[in-house]
Amino acid sequence: VAKDVNIFFDELEGVNSPSKDDDSLLHHGNLTSTSDDASRLEVVGEEVPDKNKTNGLYFRDGKCRIDYILVYRKSNPQTEKREVFERNIRAEGLQMEKESSLTNSDIIFVKLHAPWEVLGKYAELMNVRMPFRRKIYYLHRRYKFMNRIEKQISRFRGWLPRKPMKLDKETLPDLEENDCYTAPFSQQRIHHFIIHNKDTFFNNATRSRIVHHILQRVKYEEGKNKIGLNRLLSNGSYEAAFPLHEGSYRSKNSIKTHGAENHRHLLYECWASWGVWYKYQPLDLVRRYFGEKIGLYFAWLGWYTGMLFPAAFIGLFVFLYGVTTLNHCQVSKEVCQATDIIMCPICDKYCPFMRLSDSCVYAKVTHLFDNGATVFFAVFMAVWATVFLEFWKRRRAVIAYDWDLIDWEEEEEEIRPQFEAKYSKKERMNPISGKPEPYQAFADKCSRLIVSASGIFFMICVVIAAVFGIVIYRVVTVSTFAAFKWALIRNNSQVATTGTAVCINFCIIMLLNVLYEKVALFLTNLEQPRTESEWENSFTLKMFLFQFVNLNSSTFYIAFFLGRFTGHPGAYLRLINRWRLEECHPSGCLIDLCMQMGIIMVLKQTWNNFMELGYPLIQNWWTRRRLRQEYGTQSKASFPQWEKDYNLQPMNAYGLFDEYLEMILQFGFTTIFVAAFPLAPLLALLNNIIEIRLDAYKFVTQWRRPLASRAKDIGIWYGILEGIGILSVITNAFVIAVTSDFIPRLVYAYKYGPCAGQGEAGQKCMVGYVNASLSVFLVSDFENRSEPTSNGSEFSGSPLKYCRYRDYRDPPHSPVPYGYTLQFWHVLAARLAFIIVFEHLVFCIKHLISYLIPDLPKDLRDRMRREKYLIQEMMYEAELERLQKERKERKRNGKSYHNEWP
C-alpha cells in the first residue's frame, strides 16, 4: 500500500499546475463520499477498517495516520511559496493529502504522514532513544533486622486504605509505562530494538516531532535563508500548524469497564477530571502525550504543591497558636483595658481623638499573625525554600533519568529570521557548524542593551509613580472617611482607607501588566537576540522583573515605609508640604500588611484562574454556538478531528511562560512576606490543587495539541527561584525587626519590664508594655492645620490637655521636648543586631543544607552506572548473537571463510 501511495502522489505531482496551489490533492469536505483516487488505493491495498476512515485521524485510505496538520486559505497570495514548500515536503518522503473545511471552503487542511522509512531515517539523525531491552532490577542485600522492620511496616499498611492518592493501574492498564533500556535508534542495529508493530513503534508525539523537524528544514524559496515552517507561519503563508489530538476526550462508556478510547480520553479521566483532584498526576502519560517540556512543568508544579503541605501546616499551626494564646496575651489585654488612654488623631482636622481600647479588635487580630511563633516560622520558611529547591534538583534528576534526558543535548538552534534580516550584510564563521552566519557587532549589541536597560529603569519608575499615587490617595482619603456621615466608615476610617487602596492597587496592577507585556516585547525585539532561546530568556527576565516590582511595590511600602517617617504631633512630615504622611494604626502596621497580602493574593489567583480557563472556554463556546446555528446541533459530532482541533484555541505564543510566571510570583508571595502572613502557604496550596486540574483541563480539552518538545529542566526559572529564596531571608528579617513589635517587646521584657535583669521574657514580664511604648503630647502644641475640630471634651467633660502616640520620645516638659529616649536607641540597636544575626544564621543553614543534600541521589547514581554497564553488555551480546547466526547460515549454505570472528 505504501508503494501504491507513493505512486499515487508521484502521478498527482506530475499533473500539478505551477501557477496555483496543489489542488489535485484536494478532497472537498464530505464525510460520506471518497474520491476516486482513494477508492483506487483501497482496491490495491488490503481491506481498510471503516472506523479509521471516519475518526479523522487517518488519510482517506484509512491506513496512513495523520502526523501533522497545516492550514492555509485559498485567498492567501503566498501561493508560490506554498507550492515549492509542499513539493519539497514530498521530496523528503512525507505523504500528503488535502481537505477543504466543512464550515469554510476558503480554508484548506494539509494532512501529512511520515512513512516508516522517513521515521527511521530522521529518528537516527535526531538521536531519538527507543527501547531495546526490559530493565532488570537487582535488590540490595538487607540485614535480617531491616527485613523484620519492613515486614511489620507492611503488616501495618495492610490495615490502612490502599494508597488512595495513587491511580489504580490494575483498572487502568494503559498507565503502565514500559520500563525498558533505551538507546539512540539506528537502522543498522534495528534488530536490537523491540519492534512489535512498525506503525506503533514510534508513538504519536515522537512522530509529530520528527515531522516538525523535517518541516523546519524544508526550503520554500530560492535563497540561503528561505527555509522552515516558522517563517511561513510568520509571513502568513500558512495560518496554523499543529499535531492532532487522539480523538475525543469523552466516551459514552465507563473507562473502568470498557477501557480508554485513546490517550486523550485516559488523560481526561485520570488527570483533568475534578474527581481525581486528590490523586497523583500520571506524569509518564503526560510526557508521552505532550512531551517532556510540558511534562516537566507539571512535575515541577506537582512537586511545589506537595512541598507546600508542610509549609501550610506549620503556617496554620502558627495562626492557631495565636488563636489559643489570644486570651493570655498581656499586650492585647492592656490595649483592650486601656479606656483611660486617649490617642492623638491620626489625620488632620477631621480625625477625632480616640480611646486606645477602641483598637482592641485590631490588637487581637495582630496577635494572630505576630506572636512568639512568627520568628520560628520565618526561619522555617527560609530553610523550606532551600530544601524545596535542593530536593527539586534531585527529583529532576530522577525524572531526567526515567525520561532519557540525562545525555540529551539541545540541537544547535536556528537563527531568528528578524536577526537574519537585520544583520544579513555582516557575516562570520560559526565556530560549531563552520558555516557563515549573520553577525551583530559588539558596539551595536551594547548600545541596544543600554537602551533596553534604560527602558526597564523607566518602567520601574512608572511603578514607583503608581505607588506614589496610591500613597497620596491614602493620605487624602483617610481624612475624607474620618468626616464620613456613616458611623461605621467614620469609626473605621483607616481600615476603609487600606481596603479601598488595596483594591485600587490591584486594578492598577492588572492594567500595568498589559502595558508591561507590550513594553517587554518591544525592548526584547529591540535587543535583537540571536536565537529563540535567547529571546525567550530575555523576555522572561523582563516580564518577571516588571510584574514582580508591580505586584510587590505597594507591599514593600506598607511593610517598611508606612508610619516610619511621619514625624510626631506638632511637627509632622508632609508630602509636598501639604499632605500629612499616613500613620500606622495604634495596634501597629502589621494589620495593614496582612490585609494587603491577603486581598492581593486572593484576587490575583482568582483572576488568573478565570483568565486561564474562562477565556478559552468562552471563546470555544462561542465557536460551537456559531457552528450550531449554521450547521445544526448534530454537525459537531460528524466533524473530522482536524476540524475540531482547528476550532480549539492555540497554545499562547509564549508557551509555558504565563503558567510559570503565575507560579513564580505566587512563590514570591509565599516566601518574601510570610512572617507577616503565615496563612500564605495555605492559600497557595489550595490554589495549586485547583491550578493543576485547571491547567490539565485546559491542555486536554480547550487547547490544540501543542508540539511535543524536549527539555532537561525548567530553564531560567530555577535561577529566579533561587534569587527569590535569597530575597525572602532579607525581607523576613526586616519584617520581624521593623514591621512587627517583636523586638520592642523583647527589649522591654529584658531591660525595662518587671523582669528586667532576671533573664525572663514571659507574659508576666510584659506588664506595662503598652504604656511604655506610648509617648505623651501636649494638645496645645498642635499646628494650626493639624489641630482637630473636636477638643476631646466627650471623654472627660473638659478639653483634653494631653494625648498619646506611638513612639519613644521625651514628654513635652523635659529639657529637650519630644527628643528620642534611651529606649528608642536600645530598640534600634536591637533591631539592627537581629537583622544581622538572623540573616547570617539563616544563610549559614541554607548553605549547609545545600552542601549536605547531593544533587543526584546515590541509588540513582548506582542505577545509571549499572545501566551503562548492562547496555554495553547487551549490545555486545546482541551483536555476537547476530554474527553467530550469520556464521551458521554460511555454513548451512556451504560457504566458509578463514579467520572468522568469533
Short mmCIF file of C-alpha atoms in Angstrom, two decimals, residues 568-772:
data_model
loop_
_atom_site.label_atom_id
_atom_site.label_comp_id
_atom_site.label_asym_id
_atom_site.label_seq_id
_atom_site.Cartn_x
_atom_site.Cartn_y
_atom_site.Cartn_z
CA HIS A 568 5.40 63.43 65.67
CA PRO A 569 2.40 65.54 66.69
CA GLY A 570 3.22 69.19 66.34
CA ALA A 571 5.97 68.51 63.79
CA TYR A 572 4.55 66.18 61.19
CA LEU A 573 6.46 65.47 57.97
CA ARG A 574 4.35 66.33 54.95
CA LEU A 575 4.18 65.32 51.30
CA ILE A 576 4.86 68.32 49.04
CA ASN A 577 4.48 70.36 52.23
CA ARG A 578 0.75 69.72 52.07
CA TRP A 579 -0.40 66.22 52.93
CA ARG A 580 0.50 64.67 56.23
CA LEU A 581 2.02 61.20 55.78
CA GLU A 582 -0.13 58.30 56.89
CA GLU A 583 0.41 56.81 60.33
CA CYS A 584 0.06 53.23 61.46
CA HIS A 585 -2.93 52.08 63.43
CA PRO A 586 -2.49 52.29 67.23
CA SER A 587 -2.12 48.48 67.16
CA GLY A 588 0.71 48.62 64.62
CA CYS A 589 1.28 48.43 60.85
CA LEU A 590 1.19 44.63 60.57
CA ILE A 591 -2.58 44.54 60.16
CA ASP A 592 -2.23 46.74 57.03
CA LEU A 593 0.40 44.38 55.60
CA CYS A 594 -1.83 41.35 56.29
CA MET A 595 -4.76 43.00 54.50
CA GLN A 596 -2.56 43.93 51.54
CA MET A 597 -1.19 40.41 51.13
CA GLY A 598 -4.48 38.61 51.71
CA ILE A 599 -6.55 40.70 49.29
CA ILE A 600 -3.92 40.84 46.54
CA MET A 601 -3.18 37.11 46.78
CA VAL A 602 -6.81 36.02 46.66
CA LEU A 603 -7.83 38.45 43.89
CA LYS A 604 -4.73 37.74 41.77
CA GLN A 605 -5.15 33.97 41.93
CA THR A 606 -8.89 34.17 41.25
CA TRP A 607 -8.34 36.43 38.25
CA ASN A 608 -5.54 34.25 36.86
CA ASN A 609 -7.65 31.10 37.13
CA PHE A 610 -10.55 32.81 35.39
CA MET A 611 -8.36 34.07 32.54
CA GLU A 612 -6.62 30.72 32.14
CA LEU A 613 -9.77 28.65 31.84
CA GLY A 614 -12.68 31.06 31.49
CA TYR A 615 -11.33 32.92 28.47
CA PRO A 616 -10.72 29.83 26.26
CA LEU A 617 -13.99 28.30 27.49
CA ILE A 618 -15.93 31.37 26.38
CA GLN A 619 -14.15 31.50 23.02
CA ASN A 620 -14.71 27.79 22.33
CA TRP A 621 -18.35 28.09 23.45
CA TRP A 622 -18.86 30.97 21.03
CA THR A 623 -17.35 28.92 18.18
CA ARG A 624 -19.59 25.93 18.97
CA ARG A 625 -22.64 28.23 19.15
CA ARG A 626 -21.86 29.69 15.74
CA LEU A 627 -21.42 26.23 14.23
CA ARG A 628 -24.70 25.01 15.75
CA GLN A 629 -26.55 27.98 14.28
CA GLU A 630 -25.05 27.41 10.82
CA TYR A 631 -24.95 23.61 10.57
CA GLY A 632 -27.38 22.24 13.17
CA THR A 633 -26.94 20.53 16.52
CA GLN A 634 -25.66 17.20 15.13
CA SER A 635 -22.90 18.66 12.96
CA LYS A 636 -20.16 18.81 15.58
CA ALA A 637 -20.11 15.07 16.14
CA SER A 638 -19.58 14.45 12.40
CA PHE A 639 -16.67 16.88 12.04
CA PRO A 640 -13.28 15.25 11.40
CA GLN A 641 -10.64 15.57 14.10
CA TRP A 642 -8.63 18.22 12.23
CA GLU A 643 -11.73 20.44 12.01
CA LYS A 644 -12.45 20.04 15.73
CA ASP A 645 -8.85 20.81 16.68
CA TYR A 646 -8.70 23.86 14.40
CA ASN A 647 -11.72 25.31 16.23
CA LEU A 648 -9.90 24.97 19.57
CA GLN A 649 -7.70 27.74 20.95
CA PRO A 650 -3.98 27.62 20.08
CA MET A 651 -1.49 27.49 22.89
CA ASN A 652 -0.36 31.06 23.66
CA ALA A 653 2.61 32.42 21.74
CA TYR A 654 4.90 32.37 24.78
CA GLY A 655 4.40 28.67 25.52
CA LEU A 656 4.50 27.86 29.23
CA PHE A 657 5.62 31.39 30.17
CA ASP A 658 2.31 32.51 31.69
CA GLU A 659 1.97 29.29 33.71
CA TYR A 660 5.48 29.53 35.14
CA LEU A 661 5.20 33.29 35.79
CA GLU A 662 2.00 32.86 37.79
CA MET A 663 3.53 30.18 39.99
CA ILE A 664 6.85 32.02 40.48
CA LEU A 665 5.06 35.19 41.58
CA GLN A 666 2.99 33.09 43.95
CA PHE A 667 6.20 31.53 45.30
CA GLY A 668 7.46 35.05 45.97
CA PHE A 669 4.28 35.95 47.86
CA THR A 670 4.56 32.70 49.83
CA THR A 671 8.14 33.31 50.97
CA ILE A 672 9.03 37.01 50.89
CA PHE A 673 6.50 38.38 53.43
CA VAL A 674 5.46 35.12 55.03
CA ALA A 675 6.42 36.37 58.50
CA ALA A 676 3.57 38.90 58.25
CA PHE A 677 1.04 36.47 56.76
CA PRO A 678 1.57 32.85 57.87
CA LEU A 679 -1.57 31.71 56.01
CA ALA A 680 0.03 32.49 52.62
CA PRO A 681 1.32 28.89 52.11
CA LEU A 682 -2.16 27.53 52.89
CA LEU A 683 -3.79 29.83 50.32
CA ALA A 684 -1.10 28.87 47.80
CA LEU A 685 -1.71 25.17 48.46
CA LEU A 686 -5.46 25.44 47.96
CA ASN A 687 -4.92 27.44 44.77
CA ASN A 688 -2.38 24.95 43.37
CA ILE A 689 -4.63 21.95 43.94
CA ILE A 690 -7.16 23.75 41.74
CA GLU A 691 -4.46 25.06 39.38
CA ILE A 692 -3.17 21.58 38.47
CA ARG A 693 -6.61 20.39 37.38
CA LEU A 694 -7.41 23.69 35.64
CA ASP A 695 -4.20 23.52 33.61
CA ALA A 696 -4.77 19.84 32.86
CA TYR A 697 -8.35 20.51 31.73
CA LYS A 698 -7.15 23.39 29.57
CA PHE A 699 -4.41 21.35 27.87
CA VAL A 700 -6.64 18.32 27.26
CA THR A 701 -9.93 19.94 26.26
CA GLN A 702 -9.56 23.64 25.38
CA TRP A 703 -6.25 23.94 23.54
CA ARG A 704 -4.94 22.43 20.35
CA ARG A 705 -2.38 19.76 21.00
CA PRO A 706 1.00 21.50 21.40
CA LEU A 707 4.10 20.11 19.74
CA ALA A 708 5.91 17.61 21.96
CA SER A 709 9.15 19.42 22.84
CA ARG A 710 12.07 18.16 24.88
CA ALA A 711 13.76 19.92 27.81
CA LYS A 712 16.10 18.87 30.62
CA ASP A 713 14.93 21.33 33.30
CA ILE A 714 12.73 24.37 33.91
CA GLY A 715 15.32 26.74 32.43
CA ILE A 716 15.87 30.30 33.66
CA TRP A 717 13.05 29.94 36.20
CA TYR A 718 15.29 27.94 38.55
CA GLY A 719 17.72 30.87 38.87
CA ILE A 720 14.79 33.21 39.54
CA LEU A 721 13.55 30.88 42.29
CA GLU A 722 16.99 30.93 43.92
CA GLY A 723 17.02 34.74 43.80
CA ILE A 724 13.58 34.88 45.45
CA GLY A 725 14.80 32.49 48.17
CA ILE A 726 17.71 34.82 48.99
CA LEU A 727 15.49 37.92 48.93
CA SER A 728 12.98 36.22 51.24
CA VAL A 729 15.59 35.88 54.01
CA ILE A 730 16.35 39.60 53.90
CA THR A 731 12.72 40.76 53.75
CA ASN A 732 11.56 38.45 56.54
CA ALA A 733 14.40 39.68 58.75
CA PHE A 734 13.25 43.26 58.18
CA VAL A 735 9.56 42.39 58.64
CA ILE A 736 10.25 40.83 62.04
CA ALA A 737 12.68 43.56 63.13
CA VAL A 738 10.96 46.65 61.68
CA THR A 739 7.31 45.94 60.90
CA SER A 740 6.33 43.74 63.83
CA ASP A 741 6.62 44.61 67.53
CA PHE A 742 8.71 41.53 68.31
CA ILE A 743 11.96 43.43 69.02
CA PRO A 744 10.40 46.28 71.10
CA ARG A 745 8.63 43.70 73.25
CA LEU A 746 11.84 41.72 73.69
CA VAL A 747 13.79 44.85 74.70
CA TYR A 748 11.09 45.85 77.17
CA ALA A 749 10.92 42.39 78.72
CA TYR A 750 14.68 42.11 79.29
CA LYS A 751 15.55 45.76 80.01
CA TYR A 752 12.59 47.83 81.16
CA GLY A 753 9.83 45.48 82.33
CA PRO A 754 9.13 43.90 85.73
CA CYS A 755 11.59 41.07 84.89
CA ALA A 756 14.44 43.37 83.84
CA GLY A 757 17.80 41.77 84.62
CA GLN A 758 16.27 38.39 85.51
CA GLY A 759 16.67 36.75 82.08
CA GLU A 760 12.95 36.02 81.68
CA ALA A 761 10.54 37.09 78.94
CA GLY A 762 7.14 35.56 79.74
CA GLN A 763 3.76 37.28 79.63
CA LYS A 764 4.18 38.47 83.22
CA CYS A 765 7.25 40.41 82.08
CA MET A 766 5.14 42.39 79.58
CA VAL A 767 3.05 44.19 82.20
CA GLY A 768 3.13 47.92 81.45
CA TYR A 769 4.49 47.49 77.89
CA VAL A 770 1.69 49.41 76.18
CA ASN A 771 2.12 52.43 78.44
CA ALA A 772 5.90 52.34 77.97
#
